[in-house]
Every structure is written in C-alpha cells, then in structure tokens.
PDB file of C-alpha atoms in Angstrom:
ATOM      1  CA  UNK A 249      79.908 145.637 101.022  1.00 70.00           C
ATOM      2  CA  UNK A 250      76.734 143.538 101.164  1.00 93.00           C
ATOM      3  CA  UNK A 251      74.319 141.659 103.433  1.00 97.00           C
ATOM      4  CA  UNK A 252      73.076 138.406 104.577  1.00 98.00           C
ATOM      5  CA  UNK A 253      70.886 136.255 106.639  1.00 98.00           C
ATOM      6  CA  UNK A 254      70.928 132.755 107.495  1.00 98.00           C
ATOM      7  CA  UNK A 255      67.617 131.062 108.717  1.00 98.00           C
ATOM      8  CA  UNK A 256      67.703 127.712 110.950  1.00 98.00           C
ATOM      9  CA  UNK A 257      64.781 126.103 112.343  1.00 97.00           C
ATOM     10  CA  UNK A 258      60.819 124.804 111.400  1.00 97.00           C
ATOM     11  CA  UNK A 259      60.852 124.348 107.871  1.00 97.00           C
ATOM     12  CA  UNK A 260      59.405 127.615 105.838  1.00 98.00           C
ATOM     13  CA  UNK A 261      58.677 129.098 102.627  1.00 98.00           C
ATOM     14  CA  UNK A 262      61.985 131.548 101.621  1.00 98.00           C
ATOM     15  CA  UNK A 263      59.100 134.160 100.884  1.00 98.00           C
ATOM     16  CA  UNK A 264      58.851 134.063 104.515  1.00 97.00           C
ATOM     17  CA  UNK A 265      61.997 135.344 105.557  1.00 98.00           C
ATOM     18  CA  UNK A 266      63.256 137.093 102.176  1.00 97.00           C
ATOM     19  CA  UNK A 267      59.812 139.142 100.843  1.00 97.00           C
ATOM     20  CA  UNK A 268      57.600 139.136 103.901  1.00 96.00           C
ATOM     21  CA  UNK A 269      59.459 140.760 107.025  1.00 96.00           C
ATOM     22  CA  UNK A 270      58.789 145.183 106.914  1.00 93.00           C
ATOM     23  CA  UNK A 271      62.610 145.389 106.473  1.00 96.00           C
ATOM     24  CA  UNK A 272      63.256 142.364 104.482  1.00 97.00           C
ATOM     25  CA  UNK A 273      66.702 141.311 102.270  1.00 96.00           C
ATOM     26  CA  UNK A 274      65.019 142.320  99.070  1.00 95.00           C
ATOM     27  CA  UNK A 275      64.294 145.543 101.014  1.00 95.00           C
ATOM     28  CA  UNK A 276      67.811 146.088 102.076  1.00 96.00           C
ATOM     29  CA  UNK A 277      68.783 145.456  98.607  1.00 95.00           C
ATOM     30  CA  UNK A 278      67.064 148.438  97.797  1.00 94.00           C
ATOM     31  CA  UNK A 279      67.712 150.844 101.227  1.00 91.00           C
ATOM     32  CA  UNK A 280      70.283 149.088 103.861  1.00 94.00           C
ATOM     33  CA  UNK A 281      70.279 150.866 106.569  1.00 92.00           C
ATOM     34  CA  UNK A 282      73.245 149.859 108.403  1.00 92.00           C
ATOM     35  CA  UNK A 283      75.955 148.615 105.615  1.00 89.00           C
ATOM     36  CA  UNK A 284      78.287 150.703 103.705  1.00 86.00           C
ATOM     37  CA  UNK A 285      76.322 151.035 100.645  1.00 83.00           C
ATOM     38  CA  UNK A 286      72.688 151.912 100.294  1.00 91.00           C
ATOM     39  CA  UNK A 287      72.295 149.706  97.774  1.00 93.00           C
ATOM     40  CA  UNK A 288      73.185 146.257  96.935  1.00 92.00           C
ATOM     41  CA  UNK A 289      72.607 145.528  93.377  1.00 93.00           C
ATOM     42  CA  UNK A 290      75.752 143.633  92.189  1.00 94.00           C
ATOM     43  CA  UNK A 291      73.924 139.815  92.340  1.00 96.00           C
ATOM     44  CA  UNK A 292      72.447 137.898  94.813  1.00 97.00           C
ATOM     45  CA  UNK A 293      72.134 134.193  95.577  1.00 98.00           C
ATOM     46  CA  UNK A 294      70.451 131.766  97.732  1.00 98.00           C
ATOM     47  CA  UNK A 295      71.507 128.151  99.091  1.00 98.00           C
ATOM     48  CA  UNK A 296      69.306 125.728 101.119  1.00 98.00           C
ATOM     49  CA  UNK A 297      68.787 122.567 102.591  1.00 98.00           C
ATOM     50  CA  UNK A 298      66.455 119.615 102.204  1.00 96.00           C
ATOM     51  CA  UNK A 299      65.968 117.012 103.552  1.00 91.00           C
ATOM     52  CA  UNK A 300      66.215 114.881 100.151  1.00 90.00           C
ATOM     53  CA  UNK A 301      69.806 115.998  99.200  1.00 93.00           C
ATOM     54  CA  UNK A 302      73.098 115.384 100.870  1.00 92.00           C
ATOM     55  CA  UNK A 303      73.958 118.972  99.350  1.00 97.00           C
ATOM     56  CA  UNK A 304      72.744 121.965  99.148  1.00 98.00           C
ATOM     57  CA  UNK A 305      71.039 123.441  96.277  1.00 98.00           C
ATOM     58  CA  UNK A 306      72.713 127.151  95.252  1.00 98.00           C
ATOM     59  CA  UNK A 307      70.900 129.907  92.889  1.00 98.00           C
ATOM     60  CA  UNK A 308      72.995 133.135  92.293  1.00 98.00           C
ATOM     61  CA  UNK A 309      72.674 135.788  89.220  1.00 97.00           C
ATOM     62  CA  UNK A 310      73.650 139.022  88.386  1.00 96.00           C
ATOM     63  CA  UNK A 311      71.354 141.165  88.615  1.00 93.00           C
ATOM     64  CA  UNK A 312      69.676 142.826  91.639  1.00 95.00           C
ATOM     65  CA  UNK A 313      67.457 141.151  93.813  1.00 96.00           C
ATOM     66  CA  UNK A 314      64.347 143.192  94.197  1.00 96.00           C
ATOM     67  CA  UNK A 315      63.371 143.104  90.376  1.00 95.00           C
ATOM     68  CA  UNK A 316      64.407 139.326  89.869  1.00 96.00           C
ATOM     69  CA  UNK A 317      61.435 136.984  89.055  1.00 96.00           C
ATOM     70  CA  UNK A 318      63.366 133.986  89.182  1.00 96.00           C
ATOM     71  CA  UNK A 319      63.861 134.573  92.782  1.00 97.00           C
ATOM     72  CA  UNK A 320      60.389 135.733  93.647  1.00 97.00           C
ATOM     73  CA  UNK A 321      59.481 132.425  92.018  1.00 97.00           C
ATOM     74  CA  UNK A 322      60.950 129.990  93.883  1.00 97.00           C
ATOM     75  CA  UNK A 323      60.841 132.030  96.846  1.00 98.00           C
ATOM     76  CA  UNK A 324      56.982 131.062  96.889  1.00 96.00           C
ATOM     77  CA  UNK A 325      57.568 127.794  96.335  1.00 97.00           C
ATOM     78  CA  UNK A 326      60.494 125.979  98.166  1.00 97.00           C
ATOM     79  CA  UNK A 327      60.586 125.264 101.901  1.00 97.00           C
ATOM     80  CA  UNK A 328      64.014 124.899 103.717  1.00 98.00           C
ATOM     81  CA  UNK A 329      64.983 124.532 107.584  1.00 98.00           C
ATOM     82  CA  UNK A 330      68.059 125.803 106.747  1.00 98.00           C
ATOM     83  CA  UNK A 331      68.831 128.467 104.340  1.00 98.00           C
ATOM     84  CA  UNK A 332      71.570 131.008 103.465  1.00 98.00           C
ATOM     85  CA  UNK A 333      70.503 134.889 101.388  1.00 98.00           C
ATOM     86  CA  UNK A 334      73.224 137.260 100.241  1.00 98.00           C
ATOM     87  CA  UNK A 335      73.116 140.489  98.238  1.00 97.00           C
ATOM     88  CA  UNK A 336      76.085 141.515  97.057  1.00 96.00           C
ATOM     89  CA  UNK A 337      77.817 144.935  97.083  1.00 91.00           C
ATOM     90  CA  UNK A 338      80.875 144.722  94.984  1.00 91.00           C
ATOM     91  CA  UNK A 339      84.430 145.892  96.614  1.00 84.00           C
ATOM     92  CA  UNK A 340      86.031 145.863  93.129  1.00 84.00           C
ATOM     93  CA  UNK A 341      85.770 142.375  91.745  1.00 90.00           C
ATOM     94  CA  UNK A 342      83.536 141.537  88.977  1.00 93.00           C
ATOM     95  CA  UNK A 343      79.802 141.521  88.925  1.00 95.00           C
ATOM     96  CA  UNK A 344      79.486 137.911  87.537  1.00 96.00           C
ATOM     97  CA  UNK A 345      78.011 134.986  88.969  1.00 97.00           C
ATOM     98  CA  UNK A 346      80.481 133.144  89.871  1.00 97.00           C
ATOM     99  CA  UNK A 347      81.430 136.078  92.567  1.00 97.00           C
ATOM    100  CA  UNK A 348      77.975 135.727  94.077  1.00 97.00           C
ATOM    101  CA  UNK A 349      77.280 134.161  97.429  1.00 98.00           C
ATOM    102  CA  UNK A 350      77.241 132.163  99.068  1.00 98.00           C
ATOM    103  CA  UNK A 351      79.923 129.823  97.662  1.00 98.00           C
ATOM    104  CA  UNK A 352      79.262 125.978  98.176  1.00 98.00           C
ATOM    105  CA  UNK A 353      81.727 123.079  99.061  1.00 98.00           C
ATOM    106  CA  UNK A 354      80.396 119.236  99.121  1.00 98.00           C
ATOM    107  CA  UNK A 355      77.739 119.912 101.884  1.00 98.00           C
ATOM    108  CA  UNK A 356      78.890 123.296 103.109  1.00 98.00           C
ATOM    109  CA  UNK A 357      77.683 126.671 102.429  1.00 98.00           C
ATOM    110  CA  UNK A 358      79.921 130.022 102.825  1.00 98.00           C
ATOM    111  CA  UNK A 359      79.163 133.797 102.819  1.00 98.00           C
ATOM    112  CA  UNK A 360      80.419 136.993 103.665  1.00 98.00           C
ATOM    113  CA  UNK A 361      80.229 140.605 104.129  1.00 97.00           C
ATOM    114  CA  UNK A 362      83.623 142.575 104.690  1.00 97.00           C
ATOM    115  CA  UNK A 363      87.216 142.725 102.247  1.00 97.00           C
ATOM    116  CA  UNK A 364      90.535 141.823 102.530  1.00 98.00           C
ATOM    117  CA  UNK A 365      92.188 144.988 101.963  1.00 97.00           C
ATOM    118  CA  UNK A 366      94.223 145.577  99.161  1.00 97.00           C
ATOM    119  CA  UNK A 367      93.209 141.807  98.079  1.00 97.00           C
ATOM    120  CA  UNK A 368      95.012 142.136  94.709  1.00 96.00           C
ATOM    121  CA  UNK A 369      98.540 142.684  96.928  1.00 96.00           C
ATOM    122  CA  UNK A 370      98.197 139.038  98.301  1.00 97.00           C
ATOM    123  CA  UNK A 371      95.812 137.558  96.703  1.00 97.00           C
ATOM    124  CA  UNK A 372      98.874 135.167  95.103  1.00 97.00           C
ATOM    125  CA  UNK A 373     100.159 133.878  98.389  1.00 98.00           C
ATOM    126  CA  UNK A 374      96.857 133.235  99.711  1.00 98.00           C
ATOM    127  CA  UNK A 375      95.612 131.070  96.834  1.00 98.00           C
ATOM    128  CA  UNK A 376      99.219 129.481  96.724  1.00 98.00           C
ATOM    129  CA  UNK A 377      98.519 128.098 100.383  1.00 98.00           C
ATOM    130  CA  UNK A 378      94.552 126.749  99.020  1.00 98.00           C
ATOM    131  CA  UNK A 379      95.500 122.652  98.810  1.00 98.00           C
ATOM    132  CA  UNK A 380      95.902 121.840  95.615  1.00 98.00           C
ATOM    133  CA  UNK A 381      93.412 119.224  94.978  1.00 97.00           C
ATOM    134  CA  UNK A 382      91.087 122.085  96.149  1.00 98.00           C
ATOM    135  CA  UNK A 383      92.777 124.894  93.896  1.00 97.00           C
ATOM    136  CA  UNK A 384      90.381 124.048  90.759  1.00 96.00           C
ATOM    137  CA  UNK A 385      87.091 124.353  92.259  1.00 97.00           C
ATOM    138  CA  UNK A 386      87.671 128.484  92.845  1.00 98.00           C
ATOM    139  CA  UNK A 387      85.164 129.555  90.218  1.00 97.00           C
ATOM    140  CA  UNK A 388      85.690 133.216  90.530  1.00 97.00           C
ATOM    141  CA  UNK A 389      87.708 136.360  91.144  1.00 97.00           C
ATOM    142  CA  UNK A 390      86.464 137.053  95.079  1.00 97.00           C
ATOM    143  CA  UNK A 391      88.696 137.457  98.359  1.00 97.00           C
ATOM    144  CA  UNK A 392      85.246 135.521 100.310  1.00 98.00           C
ATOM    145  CA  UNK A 393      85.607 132.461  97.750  1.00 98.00           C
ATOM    146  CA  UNK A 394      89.566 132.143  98.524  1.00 98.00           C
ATOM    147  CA  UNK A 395      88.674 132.983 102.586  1.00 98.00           C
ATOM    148  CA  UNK A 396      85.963 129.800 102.104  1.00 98.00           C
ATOM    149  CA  UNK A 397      88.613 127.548 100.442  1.00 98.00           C
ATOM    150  CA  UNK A 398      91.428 128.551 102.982  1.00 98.00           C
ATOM    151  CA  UNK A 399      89.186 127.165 105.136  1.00 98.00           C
ATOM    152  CA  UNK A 400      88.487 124.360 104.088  1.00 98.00           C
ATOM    153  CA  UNK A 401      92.637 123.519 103.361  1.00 98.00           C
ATOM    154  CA  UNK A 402      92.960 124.622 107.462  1.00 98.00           C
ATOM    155  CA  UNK A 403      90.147 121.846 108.378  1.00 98.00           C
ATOM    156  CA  UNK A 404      86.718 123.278 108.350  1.00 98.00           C
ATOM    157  CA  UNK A 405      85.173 119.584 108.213  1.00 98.00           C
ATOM    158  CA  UNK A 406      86.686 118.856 111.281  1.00 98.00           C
ATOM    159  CA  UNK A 407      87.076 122.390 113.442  1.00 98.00           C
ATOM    160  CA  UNK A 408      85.094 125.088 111.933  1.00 98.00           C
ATOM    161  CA  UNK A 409      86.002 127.372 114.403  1.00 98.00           C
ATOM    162  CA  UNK A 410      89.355 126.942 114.315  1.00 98.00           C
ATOM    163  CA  UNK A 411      89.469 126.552 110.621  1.00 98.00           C
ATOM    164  CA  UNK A 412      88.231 130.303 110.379  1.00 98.00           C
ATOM    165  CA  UNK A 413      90.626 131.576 113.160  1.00 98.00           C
ATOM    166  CA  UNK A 414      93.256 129.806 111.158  1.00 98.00           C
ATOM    167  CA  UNK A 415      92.117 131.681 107.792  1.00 98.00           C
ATOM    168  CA  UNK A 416      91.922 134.812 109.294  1.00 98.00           C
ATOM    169  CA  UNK A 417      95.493 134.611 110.642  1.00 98.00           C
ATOM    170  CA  UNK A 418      97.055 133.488 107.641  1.00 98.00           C
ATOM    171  CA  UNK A 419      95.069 136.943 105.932  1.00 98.00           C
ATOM    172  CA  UNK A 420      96.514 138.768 109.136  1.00 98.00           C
ATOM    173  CA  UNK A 421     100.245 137.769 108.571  1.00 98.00           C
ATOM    174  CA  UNK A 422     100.567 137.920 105.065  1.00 98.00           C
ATOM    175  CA  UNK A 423      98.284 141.104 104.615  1.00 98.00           C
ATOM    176  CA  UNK A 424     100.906 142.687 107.361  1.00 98.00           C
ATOM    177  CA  UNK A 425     103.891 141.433 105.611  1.00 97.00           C
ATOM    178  CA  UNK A 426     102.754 143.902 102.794  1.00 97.00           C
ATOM    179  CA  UNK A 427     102.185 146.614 104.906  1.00 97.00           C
ATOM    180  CA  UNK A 428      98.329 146.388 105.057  1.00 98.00           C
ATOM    181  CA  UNK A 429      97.470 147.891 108.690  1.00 97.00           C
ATOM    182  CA  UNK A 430      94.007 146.432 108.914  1.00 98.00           C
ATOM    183  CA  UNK A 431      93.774 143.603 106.466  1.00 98.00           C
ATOM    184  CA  UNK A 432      90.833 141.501 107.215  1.00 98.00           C
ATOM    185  CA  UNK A 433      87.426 142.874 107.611  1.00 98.00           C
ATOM    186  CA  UNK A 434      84.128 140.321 108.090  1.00 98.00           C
ATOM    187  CA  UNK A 435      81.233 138.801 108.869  1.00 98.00           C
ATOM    188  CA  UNK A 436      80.509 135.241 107.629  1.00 98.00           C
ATOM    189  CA  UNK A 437      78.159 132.633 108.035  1.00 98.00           C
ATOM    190  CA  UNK A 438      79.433 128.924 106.966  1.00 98.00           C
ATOM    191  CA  UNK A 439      77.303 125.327 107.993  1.00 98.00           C
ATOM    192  CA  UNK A 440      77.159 122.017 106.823  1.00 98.00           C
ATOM    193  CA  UNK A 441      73.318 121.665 106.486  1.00 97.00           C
ATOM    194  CA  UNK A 442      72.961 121.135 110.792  1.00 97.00           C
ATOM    195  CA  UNK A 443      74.222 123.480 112.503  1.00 98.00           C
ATOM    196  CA  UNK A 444      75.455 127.812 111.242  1.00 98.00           C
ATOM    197  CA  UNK A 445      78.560 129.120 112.689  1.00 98.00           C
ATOM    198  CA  UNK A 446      78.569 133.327 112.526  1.00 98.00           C
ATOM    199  CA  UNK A 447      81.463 135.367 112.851  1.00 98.00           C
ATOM    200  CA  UNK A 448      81.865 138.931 113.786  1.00 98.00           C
ATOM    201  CA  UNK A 449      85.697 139.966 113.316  1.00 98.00           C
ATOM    202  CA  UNK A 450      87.951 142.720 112.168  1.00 98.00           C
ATOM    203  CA  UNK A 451      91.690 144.046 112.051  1.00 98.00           C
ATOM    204  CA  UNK A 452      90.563 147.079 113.289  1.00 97.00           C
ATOM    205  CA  UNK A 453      88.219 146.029 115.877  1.00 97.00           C
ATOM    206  CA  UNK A 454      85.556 147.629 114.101  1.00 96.00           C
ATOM    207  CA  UNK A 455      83.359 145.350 112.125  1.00 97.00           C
ATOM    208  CA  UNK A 456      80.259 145.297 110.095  1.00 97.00           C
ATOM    209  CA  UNK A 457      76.981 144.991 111.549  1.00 97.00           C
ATOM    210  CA  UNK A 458      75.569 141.766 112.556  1.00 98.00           C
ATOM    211  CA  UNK A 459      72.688 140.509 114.482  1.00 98.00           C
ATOM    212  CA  UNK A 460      71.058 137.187 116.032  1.00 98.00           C
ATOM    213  CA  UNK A 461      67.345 136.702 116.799  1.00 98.00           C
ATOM    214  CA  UNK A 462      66.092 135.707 120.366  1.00 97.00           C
ATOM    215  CA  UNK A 463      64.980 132.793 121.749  1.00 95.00           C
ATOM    216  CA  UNK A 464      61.651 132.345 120.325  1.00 97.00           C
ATOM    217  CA  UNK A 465      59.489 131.230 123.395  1.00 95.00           C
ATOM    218  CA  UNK A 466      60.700 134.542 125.018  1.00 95.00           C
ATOM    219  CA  UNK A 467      58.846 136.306 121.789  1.00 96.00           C
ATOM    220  CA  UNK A 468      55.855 134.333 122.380  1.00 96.00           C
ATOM    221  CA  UNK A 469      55.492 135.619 125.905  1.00 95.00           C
ATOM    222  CA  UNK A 470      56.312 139.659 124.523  1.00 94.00           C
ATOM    223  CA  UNK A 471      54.059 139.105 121.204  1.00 95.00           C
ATOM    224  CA  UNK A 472      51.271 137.011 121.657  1.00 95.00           C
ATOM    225  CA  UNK A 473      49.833 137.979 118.702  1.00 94.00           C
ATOM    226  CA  UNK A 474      52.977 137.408 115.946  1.00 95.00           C
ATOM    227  CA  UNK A 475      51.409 134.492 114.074  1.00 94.00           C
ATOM    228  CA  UNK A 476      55.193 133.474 112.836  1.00 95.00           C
ATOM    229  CA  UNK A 477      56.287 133.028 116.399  1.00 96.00           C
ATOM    230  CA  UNK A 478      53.089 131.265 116.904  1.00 94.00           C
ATOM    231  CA  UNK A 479      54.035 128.512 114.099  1.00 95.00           C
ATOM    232  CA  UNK A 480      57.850 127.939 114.445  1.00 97.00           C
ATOM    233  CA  UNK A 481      59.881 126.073 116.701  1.00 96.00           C
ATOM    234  CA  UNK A 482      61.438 127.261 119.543  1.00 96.00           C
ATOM    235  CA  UNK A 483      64.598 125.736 117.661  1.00 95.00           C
ATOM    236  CA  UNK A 484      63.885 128.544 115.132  1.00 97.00           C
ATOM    237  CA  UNK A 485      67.195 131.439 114.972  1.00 98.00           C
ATOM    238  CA  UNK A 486      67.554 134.079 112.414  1.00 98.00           C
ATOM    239  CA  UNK A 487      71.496 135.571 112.110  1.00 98.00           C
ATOM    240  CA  UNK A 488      71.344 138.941 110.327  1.00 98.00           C
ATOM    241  CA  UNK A 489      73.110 141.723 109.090  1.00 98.00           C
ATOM    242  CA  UNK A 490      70.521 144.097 110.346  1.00 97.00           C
ATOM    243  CA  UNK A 491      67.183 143.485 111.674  1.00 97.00           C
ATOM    244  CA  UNK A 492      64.620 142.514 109.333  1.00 97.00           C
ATOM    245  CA  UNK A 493      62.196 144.885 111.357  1.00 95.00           C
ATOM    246  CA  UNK A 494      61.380 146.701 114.766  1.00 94.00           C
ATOM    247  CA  UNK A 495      59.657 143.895 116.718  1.00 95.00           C
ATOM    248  CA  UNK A 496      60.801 145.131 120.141  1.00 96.00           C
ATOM    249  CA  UNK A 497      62.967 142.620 121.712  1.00 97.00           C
ATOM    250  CA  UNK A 498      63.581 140.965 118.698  1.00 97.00           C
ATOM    251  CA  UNK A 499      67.608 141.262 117.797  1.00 98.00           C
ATOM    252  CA  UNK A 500      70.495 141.427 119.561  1.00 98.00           C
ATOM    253  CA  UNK A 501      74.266 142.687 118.194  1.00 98.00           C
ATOM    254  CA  UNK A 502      76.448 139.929 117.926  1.00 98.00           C
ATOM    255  CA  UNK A 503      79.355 140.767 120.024  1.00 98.00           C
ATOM    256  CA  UNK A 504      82.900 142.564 118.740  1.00 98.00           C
ATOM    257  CA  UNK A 505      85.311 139.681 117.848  1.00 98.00           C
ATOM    258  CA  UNK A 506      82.981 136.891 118.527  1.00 98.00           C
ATOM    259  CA  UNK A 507      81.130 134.209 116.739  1.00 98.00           C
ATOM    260  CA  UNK A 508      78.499 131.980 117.897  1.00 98.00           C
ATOM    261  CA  UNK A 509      76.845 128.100 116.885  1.00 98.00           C
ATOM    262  CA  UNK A 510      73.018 127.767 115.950  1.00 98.00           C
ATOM    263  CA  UNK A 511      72.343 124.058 116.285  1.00 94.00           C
ATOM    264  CA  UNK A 512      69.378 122.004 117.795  1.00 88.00           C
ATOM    265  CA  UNK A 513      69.930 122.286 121.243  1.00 87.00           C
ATOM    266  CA  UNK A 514      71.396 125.736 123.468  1.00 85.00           C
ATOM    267  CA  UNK A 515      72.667 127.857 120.916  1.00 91.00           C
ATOM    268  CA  UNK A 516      76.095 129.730 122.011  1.00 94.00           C
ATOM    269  CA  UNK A 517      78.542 132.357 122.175  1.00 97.00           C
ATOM    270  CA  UNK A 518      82.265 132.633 121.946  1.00 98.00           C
ATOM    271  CA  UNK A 519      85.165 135.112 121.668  1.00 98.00           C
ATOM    272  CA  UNK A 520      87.235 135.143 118.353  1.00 98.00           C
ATOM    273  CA  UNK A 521      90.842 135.180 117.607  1.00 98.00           C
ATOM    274  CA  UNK A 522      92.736 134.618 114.448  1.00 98.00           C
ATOM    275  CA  UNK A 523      95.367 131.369 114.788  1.00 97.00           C
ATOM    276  CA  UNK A 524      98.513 130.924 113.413  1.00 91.00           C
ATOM    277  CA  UNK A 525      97.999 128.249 110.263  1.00 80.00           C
TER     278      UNK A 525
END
C-alpha cells in the first residue's frame, strides 16, 4: 500500500513537514510503521498550492523518496499552505509516473492509500461509467486515478462528500456483482486548494491507518516549548497516515467509516457510507 499526509494551514517550507518531523514521510518511506509494507519505494509525488496559481503545481517520479534530490531540492525552497505528499507502495500496477500520487483535476488534488480488489475484474465497467469528456485525461494504469475520476463524473465540484460515497458504491456493487467480498479498501485525501476532505472507509470494516493532528492552541498549552506550534496558526491541521512522531497529545485515529473537512473555521467529523450512483 502506501502513505500520505496532507498539510493545511500558515504557509511553510515542505522541508518542514516532509524531512524535519523524527518520523517524517521520507522516513516512512524507508521504515512505516503502521502500513502494509515496510517500505515504500515505488514513486512518490507532491502537489501544492499558491497563492499565484488557480492550480496546483504536481511533481511525481519513480524512484524512492528518501534518495531523490529533486525532492530534497525544492523541499527547501517552496512554501505552501496547502500541500498533498504520497509514497507509493505498488498493489500490482506499474511503477511509472503517471501511477504516482496524487492525481490532479483543474484545481483539485486526489490521493490514496488502499485497492480495489481484484481491480483488473472490473476495472472495464468502472472506467465505462468515467464521463466521457473526462475519459482522456486518465494518464495511467491505477484503481486511485479511476476512483478520482469517478468522482469527479458523480459531482465532486459540487458535493465532495457525496461524490466519494457515490464512487465507493458504484466500486461496492459492481465489485460484488463479480463476486469480490470486500472490494473497496481506502483512505483518501481530495481538496480544491481551500479546504481537505479525508476519508477512512473499507468493505470490510477494517481500514488502513489514518490520523488527524489536534487543535494547535491545545499543543501550545501541553508544549510550550515546540517552536513549530509557536509559529503556526491555530488554523494549522496535519491529516496522516501515521504520526509523524511521539509528541504526546499530538494525533488522534480518524474514526472507522468516517471522514472529516479541514477548512478555515471548526474543522469536523462525519460518518461514511457508500451511495448508490
């Protein structure tokens, strides 16, 4: 599988979030702790927001992350608010980069840990029921990249939420219909540059590990002397797929069949369930 983290809040370096943290997404590229894999060496990519582009900018490559001096480059050099990371784990598709995350859409950003199971069985139907005029802008081979575009054919501009319910119901039935048991495993993170919508969901009721950040005024009061918490806003939310490190207090486990919005504002949390398309 792989692992992510989306970052929303005061703008920052990346090297902040990607390099710096004790347990840090180059790190877990190296020695996850809580995914499938130990490793996650089959590409990596980064998108982000500015505040002089209507769309994101996207960088993804092959190799692994921890070794990659492109990364580490711009890493020290580009500030975001808003920013999506993803190292990639492959479940049987190619290592190319046009399978790396996350996968980008006008001004929306997608990624995902988790499978459809037995993709290859269904994978027909579902791209059949992508809309057409969106049908030539799947670049790759991946189950996430057809998941994004179902998406977006179910309405993601207008209802994310319901968008994703909608996707994962339409992978429900038809994965059923070919006798898949559990078809749809996954967490993913999708925004449109202003606010991050997380989900937490699985057939089986027994998805992959994901974590939010708390509120950081209530770190401030536990860890006076965290210079990070000291110079971001209290706007400032971290959504991982394990913690970047042990600061007591720190993370919380998104729950079971849930997802949750990270926008200026009170942040939230909801239950999920698939929707008939």
């Amino acid at each position: 599988m792989c692992r992510w983290l989306a970052y929303s809040g005061s703008p920052v370096l990346l090297d902040t979030i990607l390099y710096k943290p004790a347990h840090s997404l180059i790190d877990q590229s190296l020695h996850s702790r809580l995914g499938v894999e130990t490793t996650n060496g089959d590409g990596f990519g980064i998108g982000w927001y500015t505040d002089h582009a209507s769309t994101p900018a996207v960088l993804r490559d092959v190799g692994p992350a921890w070794n990659n001096r492109n990364l580490r480059e711009i890493a020290d050099h580009v500030e975001s608010p808003l920013f999506f990371a993803h190292i990639r784990a492959s479940t049987g598709t190619a290592v190319q980069q046009t399978n790396c995350h996350p996968f980008r859409h006008g001004r929306w950003l997608w990624m995902h840990n988790g499978a459809i199971a037995d993709f290859h069985l269904i994978r027909r139907e579902l791209c059949l029921l992508v809309d057409p005029v969106l049908f030539s802008d799947i670049e790759g081979t991946t189950d996430s990249e057809v998941m994004f575009y179902l998406a977006v054919t179910f309405g993601l501009d207008q209802d994310p939420p319901g968008a994703v319910a909608r996707m994962a119901g339409v992978v429900e039935r038809i994965g059923r219909e070919h006798g898949v048991e559990f078809p749809l495993q996954m967490t993913v993170a999708v925004s449109d540059g202003e606010s991050v919508w997380a989900f937490r969901y699985s057939s089986q009721g027994k998805s992959r590990s994901l974590f939010y950040s708390s509120r950081v005024d209530s770190l401030r009061k536990l860890h006076p002397d965290v210079a990070f918490l000291r110079e971001v806003s209290d706007e400032t939310r971290l959504v991982v797929s394990e913690p970047l490190g042990d600061l007591p207090g720190a993370w919380n486990e998104v729950p079971e069949s849930s997802y949750g919005i990270v926008r200026p504002g009170a942040d939230a949390l909801f239950p999920f369930t698939p929707q008939a398309a």
